[in-house]
Amino acid sequence: MAISGIGSDYNNVYESTYAAQKNEAKKAETKEAAPAQAGRAKDIQNVQHSGEKAVSDYYSYLQKNYECMSKGNVTVSSEYLKKCSGDSKKAKELEDFLKKIPELEKQGYEQLSAQNKALGGTVTYYQQTWMVNKDGSIQSTVYSVTETGMTNAERMKKNMDERLEKQKEKKEEEEKIKERKEEKAGQAEKLDGGTKKISVPDAPGQKITVKYVEAESELEAKAMMQKEKLEDAYHPKFDMNI
């Protein structure tokens, strides 16, 4: 019995010592791992901060170099701006578009003025806004005020009638062109002995969608403009440590 008791005490002491050593090793391992984990977290934070700074710096560059950006009538998707800040090809596409805006707005104003002049009206206010979406497509809205003897409803009806007439004429012309192409294709097929030809479509261009909004006054036009939003528009973040 005495021998058995000694063996039991020995086992207890051994188990206690082993458990204590294991705990100490685990603590040491955790202590060593903590700085490494903190280092990785800091590296990730630095990368994120670096990425945000690159976007912020690029946005500042655009504002300094393009009046349309500094005026605030162009909003760019955060996602798309981030792509541009890290991709020189996409950045060039965006900046080439920004360069075209003054000319596009001039053309838009001249077209609307000529159209309303034909209806006996004068454009007294014209403002165009631009939104660059995350896929690079562009939406534009023209806000305008026109003074005329006609009411908005009458002017809109006349515009619609003229558009429908133009669409009808365009469709008729397209059908004639299609018929001529089919006729030429048939003649070419006979000459080629039935050899098939594959046509390569033109490369798609930058997609721009334009919407027109006619307001009763400049005040109303500006109020409507304020409500226009791009869901993920980029807005610069200010450094709270400054």
mmCIF file of N, CA, C and O in Angstrom, residues 13-27:
data_model
loop_
_atom_site.group_PDB
_atom_site.id
_atom_site.type_symbol
_atom_site.label_atom_id
_atom_site.label_comp_id
_atom_site.label_asym_id
_atom_site.label_seq_id
_atom_site.Cartn_x
_atom_site.Cartn_y
_atom_site.Cartn_z
ATOM 1 N N VAL A 13 2.759 14.550 -9.260
ATOM 2 C CA VAL A 13 3.802 15.580 -9.373
ATOM 3 C C VAL A 13 4.250 15.719 -10.821
ATOM 4 O O VAL A 13 4.415 16.821 -11.345
ATOM 5 N N TYR A 14 4.420 14.594 -11.515
ATOM 6 C CA TYR A 14 4.853 14.609 -12.920
ATOM 7 C C TYR A 14 3.831 15.326 -13.802
ATOM 8 O O TYR A 14 4.176 16.166 -14.618
ATOM 9 N N GLU A 15 2.557 15.011 -13.617
ATOM 10 C CA GLU A 15 1.487 15.619 -14.418
ATOM 11 C C GLU A 15 1.408 17.120 -14.165
ATOM 12 O O GLU A 15 1.203 17.914 -15.078
ATOM 13 N N SER A 16 1.567 17.506 -12.888
ATOM 14 C CA SER A 16 1.511 18.932 -12.545
ATOM 15 C C SER A 16 2.668 19.693 -13.182
ATOM 16 O O SER A 16 2.512 20.786 -13.715
ATOM 17 N N THR A 17 3.844 19.093 -13.126
ATOM 18 C CA THR A 17 5.029 19.720 -13.726
ATOM 19 C C THR A 17 4.875 19.844 -15.238
ATOM 20 O O THR A 17 5.179 20.885 -15.827
ATOM 21 N N TYR A 18 4.362 18.805 -15.885
ATOM 22 C CA TYR A 18 4.170 18.808 -17.345
ATOM 23 C C TYR A 18 3.160 19.886 -17.758
ATOM 24 O O TYR A 18 3.358 20.620 -18.718
ATOM 25 N N ALA A 19 2.060 19.954 -16.982
ATOM 26 C CA ALA A 19 1.012 20.940 -17.283
ATOM 27 C C ALA A 19 1.555 22.351 -17.146
ATOM 28 O O ALA A 19 1.264 23.233 -17.957
ATOM 29 N N ALA A 20 2.369 22.565 -16.093
ATOM 30 C CA ALA A 20 2.946 23.895 -15.871
ATOM 31 C C ALA A 20 3.885 24.284 -17.000
ATOM 32 O O ALA A 20 3.877 25.407 -17.494
ATOM 33 N N GLN A 21 4.709 23.328 -17.452
ATOM 34 C CA GLN A 21 5.648 23.588 -18.552
ATOM 35 C C GLN A 21 4.901 23.886 -19.851
ATOM 36 O O GLN A 21 5.287 24.756 -20.633
ATOM 37 N N LYS A 22 3.808 23.147 -20.058
ATOM 38 C CA LYS A 22 3.002 23.333 -21.278
ATOM 39 C C LYS A 22 2.364 24.721 -21.300
ATOM 40 O O LYS A 22 2.339 25.404 -22.336
ATOM 41 N N ASN A 23 1.863 25.166 -20.143
ATOM 42 C CA ASN A 23 1.249 26.497 -20.049
ATOM 43 C C ASN A 23 2.270 27.589 -20.304
ATOM 44 O O ASN A 23 1.988 28.592 -20.966
ATOM 45 N N GLU A 24 3.490 27.372 -19.726
ATOM 46 C CA GLU A 24 4.553 28.365 -19.915
ATOM 47 C C GLU A 24 4.953 28.461 -21.393
ATOM 48 O O GLU A 24 5.170 29.538 -21.932
ATOM 49 N N ALA A 25 5.024 27.293 -22.052
ATOM 50 C CA ALA A 25 5.385 27.265 -23.483
ATOM 51 C C ALA A 25 4.316 27.959 -24.324
ATOM 52 O O ALA A 25 4.609 28.686 -25.268
ATOM 53 N N LYS A 26 3.039 27.747 -23.963
ATOM 54 C CA LYS A 26 1.929 28.357 -24.700
ATOM 55 C C LYS A 26 1.943 29.873 -24.533
ATOM 56 O O LYS A 26 1.708 30.632 -25.472
ATOM 57 N N LYS A 27 2.253 30.311 -23.272
ATOM 58 C CA LYS A 27 2.318 31.753 -23.021
ATOM 59 C C LYS A 27 3.435 32.403 -23.829
ATOM 60 O O LYS A 27 3.297 33.475 -24.385
#
